[in-house]
XYZ file of C-alpha atoms in Angstrom:
411
model
C 134.408 55.834 115.114
C 130.749 56.701 115.488
C 129.340 57.588 112.090
C 126.420 60.376 111.665
C 124.118 60.032 109.032
C 123.528 63.560 108.116
C 120.695 63.961 105.566
C 120.532 66.860 103.050
C 117.396 68.610 104.777
C 119.518 68.729 108.115
C 122.372 70.370 106.139
C 119.999 72.802 104.277
C 118.355 73.524 108.001
C 121.756 74.371 109.150
C 123.017 76.717 106.465
C 119.583 78.434 106.635
C 119.862 79.060 110.596
C 123.517 80.219 109.762
C 122.300 82.729 107.157
C 119.643 83.918 109.292
C 121.840 84.721 112.175
C 124.134 86.857 109.639
C 121.533 88.777 108.041
C 119.909 90.019 111.373
C 123.271 90.872 112.538
C 123.964 92.584 109.134
C 120.764 94.580 109.252
C 121.405 95.843 112.983
C 125.057 96.939 111.879
C 123.637 98.687 109.008
C 121.212 100.555 111.203
C 123.956 101.817 113.435
C 126.069 102.677 110.589
C 123.379 105.003 109.192
C 122.511 106.729 112.499
C 126.069 107.271 113.316
C 126.386 109.172 110.063
C 128.476 106.579 107.939
C 125.559 105.459 105.573
C 127.454 106.965 102.574
C 130.622 105.091 103.372
C 131.160 101.269 102.136
C 129.643 99.753 105.158
C 128.305 96.906 103.060
C 131.590 95.682 102.248
C 132.872 95.832 105.767
C 129.623 94.132 106.926
C 130.524 91.061 104.884
C 133.146 90.238 107.481
C 130.103 89.289 110.003
C 129.349 86.174 107.987
C 132.620 84.415 109.004
C 132.195 85.543 112.400
C 128.591 84.369 112.839
C 129.439 81.029 111.160
C 132.509 80.274 113.160
C 130.444 81.111 116.232
C 127.456 79.061 115.150
C 129.834 75.839 114.563
C 131.891 76.679 117.684
C 128.892 76.599 119.855
C 127.766 73.307 118.549
C 131.047 71.441 118.391
C 133.210 72.926 121.239
C 133.382 70.774 124.298
C 134.949 72.868 126.517
C 134.441 76.906 127.095
C 138.227 77.812 126.376
C 137.863 76.268 122.998
C 134.898 78.162 122.237
C 136.589 81.365 123.827
C 139.666 81.081 121.678
C 137.565 80.593 118.390
C 135.625 83.911 119.531
C 138.731 85.854 120.218
C 140.464 84.812 116.895
C 137.221 85.464 114.817
C 136.725 89.122 116.509
C 140.276 90.008 116.408
C 140.675 89.014 112.840
C 137.555 90.726 111.686
C 138.607 94.102 113.509
C 141.910 93.920 112.118
C 140.583 93.331 108.301
C 137.811 95.886 109.016
C 140.551 98.541 110.242
C 140.464 100.887 113.452
C 137.834 103.169 112.166
C 134.112 103.367 113.703
C 133.074 100.470 111.181
C 135.654 98.170 112.457
C 134.640 99.164 116.179
C 130.964 98.448 115.368
C 132.142 95.080 113.940
C 133.787 94.178 116.895
C 130.667 95.023 119.162
C 128.581 93.016 116.761
C 130.805 90.027 117.003
C 130.784 90.508 120.937
C 126.690 90.480 120.803
C 126.932 87.365 118.916
C 129.544 85.625 121.146
C 127.429 86.195 124.236
C 124.133 85.257 122.328
C 125.605 81.772 121.433
C 127.273 81.367 124.673
C 124.079 82.430 126.858
C 121.798 80.143 124.815
C 124.319 77.095 125.154
C 124.846 77.523 128.806
C 121.203 78.038 129.660
C 119.861 75.373 127.079
C 117.695 77.611 125.275
C 117.548 78.317 121.407
C 119.572 81.173 120.225
C 117.824 84.088 118.856
C 120.438 84.147 115.824
C 119.220 80.441 114.983
C 115.423 80.703 114.683
C 114.106 82.365 111.820
C 110.776 84.006 112.279
C 109.024 86.906 110.307
C 109.021 89.693 112.972
C 112.564 90.051 112.217
C 111.677 91.706 108.935
C 110.712 94.853 110.787
C 114.654 95.519 111.204
C 114.721 95.711 107.336
C 111.927 98.244 107.446
C 113.657 100.232 109.795
C 116.566 100.181 107.971
C 114.897 101.559 104.959
C 113.127 104.281 106.629
C 116.412 105.304 108.403
C 117.956 105.480 104.947
C 115.556 107.960 103.989
C 115.716 109.986 107.253
C 119.810 110.320 106.918
C 119.775 110.601 103.202
C 121.632 107.267 102.894
C 121.335 105.780 99.272
C 122.969 102.458 100.165
C 120.721 101.818 102.876
C 117.667 102.526 100.961
C 118.840 100.240 98.286
C 119.866 97.063 100.287
C 116.976 97.150 102.780
C 114.397 95.732 100.375
C 116.919 93.178 99.168
C 117.578 91.969 102.464
C 114.169 91.866 103.655
C 113.358 89.535 100.493
C 116.511 87.321 101.065
C 115.220 87.023 104.892
C 111.667 86.353 103.740
C 112.848 83.344 101.413
C 114.857 81.899 104.002
C 112.378 82.032 106.786
C 109.708 80.317 104.322
C 112.225 77.704 103.146
C 113.309 76.993 106.612
C 109.529 76.477 107.785
C 109.063 74.479 104.799
C 111.983 72.071 105.361
C 110.735 71.405 108.822
C 107.203 70.950 107.783
C 108.011 68.580 104.969
C 110.533 66.545 107.200
C 107.692 66.015 109.771
C 105.494 65.166 107.098
C 107.857 62.678 105.460
C 108.550 60.900 109.132
C 104.837 60.596 109.839
C 103.506 59.282 106.448
C 106.619 57.381 105.292
C 105.305 54.007 105.920
C 102.014 54.548 103.767
C 102.695 52.529 100.632
C 100.040 53.892 98.392
C 100.721 57.685 99.135
C 103.182 59.381 96.740
C 104.989 61.044 99.870
C 107.865 62.222 98.002
C 106.034 63.460 95.182
C 104.005 65.420 97.407
C 106.930 66.901 99.077
C 108.432 68.101 95.934
C 105.109 69.764 94.834
C 104.873 71.391 98.266
C 108.171 72.798 97.905
C 107.633 74.100 94.337
C 104.469 75.891 95.394
C 106.632 77.325 98.190
C 109.143 78.733 95.578
C 106.744 80.168 93.321
C 104.685 82.084 95.972
C 107.738 83.155 97.873
C 109.574 84.312 94.922
C 106.954 86.523 93.629
C 106.422 88.171 97.271
C 110.123 88.527 97.465
C 110.090 90.356 93.810
C 107.335 92.432 95.100
C 109.148 93.484 98.293
C 112.227 94.336 96.068
C 110.155 96.416 93.746
C 107.889 98.054 96.435
C 110.000 101.019 97.095
C 110.048 102.019 93.435
C 106.330 101.563 93.283
C 105.755 104.098 96.010
C 104.655 101.852 98.776
C 106.684 103.532 101.399
C 104.878 106.780 100.877
C 101.873 105.045 101.126
C 102.971 103.580 104.655
C 103.977 107.082 105.793
C 100.673 108.663 104.891
C 98.575 105.637 106.579
C 100.643 106.417 109.907
C 99.850 110.189 109.574
C 96.304 109.662 109.108
C 96.192 107.185 112.007
C 98.011 109.592 114.317
C 95.477 112.338 113.286
C 92.649 110.120 113.975
C 93.934 109.287 117.397
C 94.455 113.071 118.449
C 90.931 113.786 117.240
C 89.459 110.794 119.571
C 91.707 112.286 122.300
C 90.220 115.792 122.155
C 86.894 114.416 122.243
C 87.191 113.110 125.823
C 86.869 115.779 128.491
C 90.208 116.595 130.247
C 92.121 114.655 127.630
C 95.732 113.929 127.728
C 96.096 116.466 124.852
C 94.372 119.264 126.803
C 96.452 118.666 129.698
C 99.584 118.587 128.000
C 98.933 122.237 126.349
C 97.658 123.531 129.657
C 100.714 122.245 131.387
C 102.957 123.701 128.936
C 101.338 127.145 129.353
C 101.753 126.998 133.089
C 105.520 126.133 132.823
C 105.862 129.157 130.601
C 103.980 131.457 133.131
C 106.100 130.064 136.111
C 109.505 130.143 134.810
C 109.848 134.017 135.007
C 108.767 134.150 138.598
C 111.019 131.246 139.725
C 114.137 132.931 137.755
C 113.482 136.344 139.593
C 113.821 134.768 143.436
C 117.418 133.649 144.735
C 117.661 130.284 146.468
C 118.764 130.548 150.229
C 122.179 129.131 151.302
C 120.548 126.391 153.324
C 118.627 124.898 150.593
C 121.759 125.198 148.376
C 123.486 123.125 151.016
C 120.611 120.539 151.120
C 120.645 120.256 147.605
C 124.466 119.574 147.332
C 123.772 117.037 150.197
C 121.160 115.210 148.266
C 122.836 115.406 145.056
C 126.038 113.647 147.156
C 123.564 111.130 148.328
C 122.428 110.517 144.817
C 125.661 109.781 143.530
C 126.321 107.432 146.323
C 123.151 105.398 145.475
C 123.739 105.586 141.846
C 127.409 104.099 142.365
C 126.188 101.686 144.570
C 123.470 100.422 141.894
C 126.149 100.147 139.408
C 128.541 97.955 141.355
C 125.565 95.894 142.403
C 124.711 95.548 138.723
C 128.319 94.601 137.911
C 128.412 92.109 140.403
C 125.046 90.716 139.328
C 126.245 90.446 135.663
C 129.565 88.667 136.745
C 127.839 86.302 139.172
C 125.233 85.237 136.153
C 128.047 85.095 133.949
C 130.165 82.614 136.325
C 126.827 80.469 136.639
C 126.221 80.193 133.065
C 130.503 79.403 132.621
C 129.565 76.530 135.103
C 126.665 75.300 132.928
C 128.391 75.697 129.604
C 129.681 72.438 128.989
C 126.282 70.386 128.208
C 127.970 66.979 128.224
C 129.647 67.064 131.700
C 127.603 66.986 135.007
C 127.506 70.064 137.137
C 131.031 71.397 138.502
C 132.603 69.071 136.018
C 132.791 66.316 138.847
C 133.026 63.099 136.880
C 133.055 61.132 140.426
C 129.427 62.021 140.619
C 128.457 60.705 137.357
C 126.985 57.226 138.989
C 123.369 57.232 138.494
C 121.467 57.420 135.038
C 121.928 60.539 133.019
C 119.868 63.396 133.399
C 117.148 62.449 130.971
C 116.762 58.967 132.594
C 116.692 60.638 135.692
C 113.583 62.527 134.996
C 111.976 59.425 134.009
C 112.608 58.125 137.475
C 111.676 61.317 139.122
C 115.046 61.646 140.400
C 115.908 65.662 140.779
C 119.283 66.661 141.468
C 119.976 69.264 143.922
C 121.110 72.458 142.370
C 124.056 73.721 144.524
C 126.880 76.224 144.205
C 130.206 75.310 143.203
C 131.724 72.579 145.636
C 134.737 74.684 145.914
C 132.621 77.306 147.839
C 129.783 75.052 149.242
C 130.400 74.685 152.917
C 127.024 73.227 153.884
C 126.756 69.658 155.206
C 125.903 68.500 151.732
C 128.944 70.135 150.251
C 131.520 68.715 152.567
C 129.826 65.338 152.269
C 130.381 65.275 148.617
C 133.606 66.445 148.871
C 134.625 63.817 151.273
C 132.910 61.040 148.971
C 135.121 62.297 146.141
C 138.200 62.222 147.979
C 137.735 58.814 149.386
C 136.732 57.163 145.983
C 139.571 58.494 144.418
C 141.812 57.506 147.165
C 140.453 54.026 147.381
C 139.984 53.293 143.904
C 143.067 54.862 142.627
C 141.285 56.623 139.747
C 137.633 57.388 138.615
C 134.754 54.599 139.032
C 133.048 53.121 136.304
C 130.163 55.540 135.083
C 127.703 52.715 135.240
C 128.491 52.193 138.830
C 125.920 53.128 141.587
C 126.872 54.514 144.906
C 126.463 51.174 146.400
C 128.482 49.574 143.880
C 131.266 52.037 144.186
C 131.325 51.706 148.199
C 131.470 47.668 147.393
C 134.579 48.268 145.349
C 136.304 50.376 148.072
C 136.965 47.595 150.498
C 135.226 49.074 153.239
C 133.614 47.034 156.169
C 129.979 45.948 155.353
C 128.448 48.655 157.506
C 130.569 51.577 156.804
C 129.771 50.874 153.006
C 126.324 50.894 153.220
C 126.338 54.084 155.600
C 128.971 55.519 153.028
C 126.458 55.125 149.916
C 123.093 56.142 151.918
C 124.700 59.494 153.353
C 125.986 60.486 149.793
C 122.875 59.549 147.959
C 120.829 61.675 150.487
C 123.478 64.740 150.105
C 123.163 64.206 146.386
C 119.448 63.643 145.579
C 117.193 63.768 148.617
C 114.995 66.983 149.095
C 116.010 67.468 152.533
C 119.597 68.337 153.681
C 121.952 66.218 155.786
C 122.183 67.007 159.334
C 125.531 67.824 161.092
C 125.339 64.425 162.811
C 125.244 62.714 159.316
C 128.121 64.860 158.129
C 130.087 64.069 160.856
C 129.326 59.990 160.758
C 130.272 60.446 156.967
C 133.628 62.014 157.807
C 134.644 59.520 160.426
C 134.504 56.788 157.723
C 138.167 56.134 156.432
């Protein structure tokens, strides 16, 4: 068994990233609850269910080696949270936020990009500010009270995450310096971070009670008045054009209402309306097709540790990281089942013959030439068998029909 040495900093970073995703999901869920008129209901208690959902998906995205394992975890977490939350509006929104988290982790894993639920950054504090003003707009006292707390917690998490990464980089860079008190400097840095961040977080919680929100609204109104005054100084400004257009529309409405539309124009309008519906339906179907196609391609790329299409027979040359160092670029093709090109047929024939001759998969360290040598082929056939496959798999140009027929004749 391979033992993993996980440091305390790595565990702390993982927990901070997990809490970041939960706070973001909870803030979005709280905004939706306030807008939908459920701000006075106990949505905070229901929102706690998003933490196990996010934590389970966070761990499943890292540990699941197959897509079906990740899917089972997602279904169990979302189904269980919705059942606990109930069949009301809040329960439905819990399920929707869970689906958003599932798709986010799935897309990040498949596209090999960092997930937005795992990277703490300061701009996400804007969601808590929006939640606070939504609470005032819809008179939701709970949202007004929790928004500064959420902002303070997220600010602390973001600062602590950045500090841990910087300290970790500092220790790795200067650990070899004997006379430099590296550990002591790291502790001093973290202590200063906690002091400054704690004072700032306390100020964020106390800001609404000090009237800071009123100051922000007044500043916004003053900025709007200044912009409108500057626009009025410009000849033919948008503000003047908007006023003139409103007056002209008011004058033209009675004249248009007094006349009657001819039957030919009515028929033309109905025909155009029908064409519009057909175009709209076609665009919707095209969007659905593109979404399904994109999700299917992401599904094929979900398993990071396997080669494309799950074809273990083709794991013959060095891994992708080593291939990049040797300037070997794999061809990105469709799934072998659908690939009817010469390259696709050659690769499928190669896979079939290797399994047939070797009675199983070859060693993962073998090259195509070594694999062909173990297949008990004739000397010339073994060389051609390996060369044509390497061209179909790695060359920048595609194989010709003659090369495909030559490959298929090798038995």
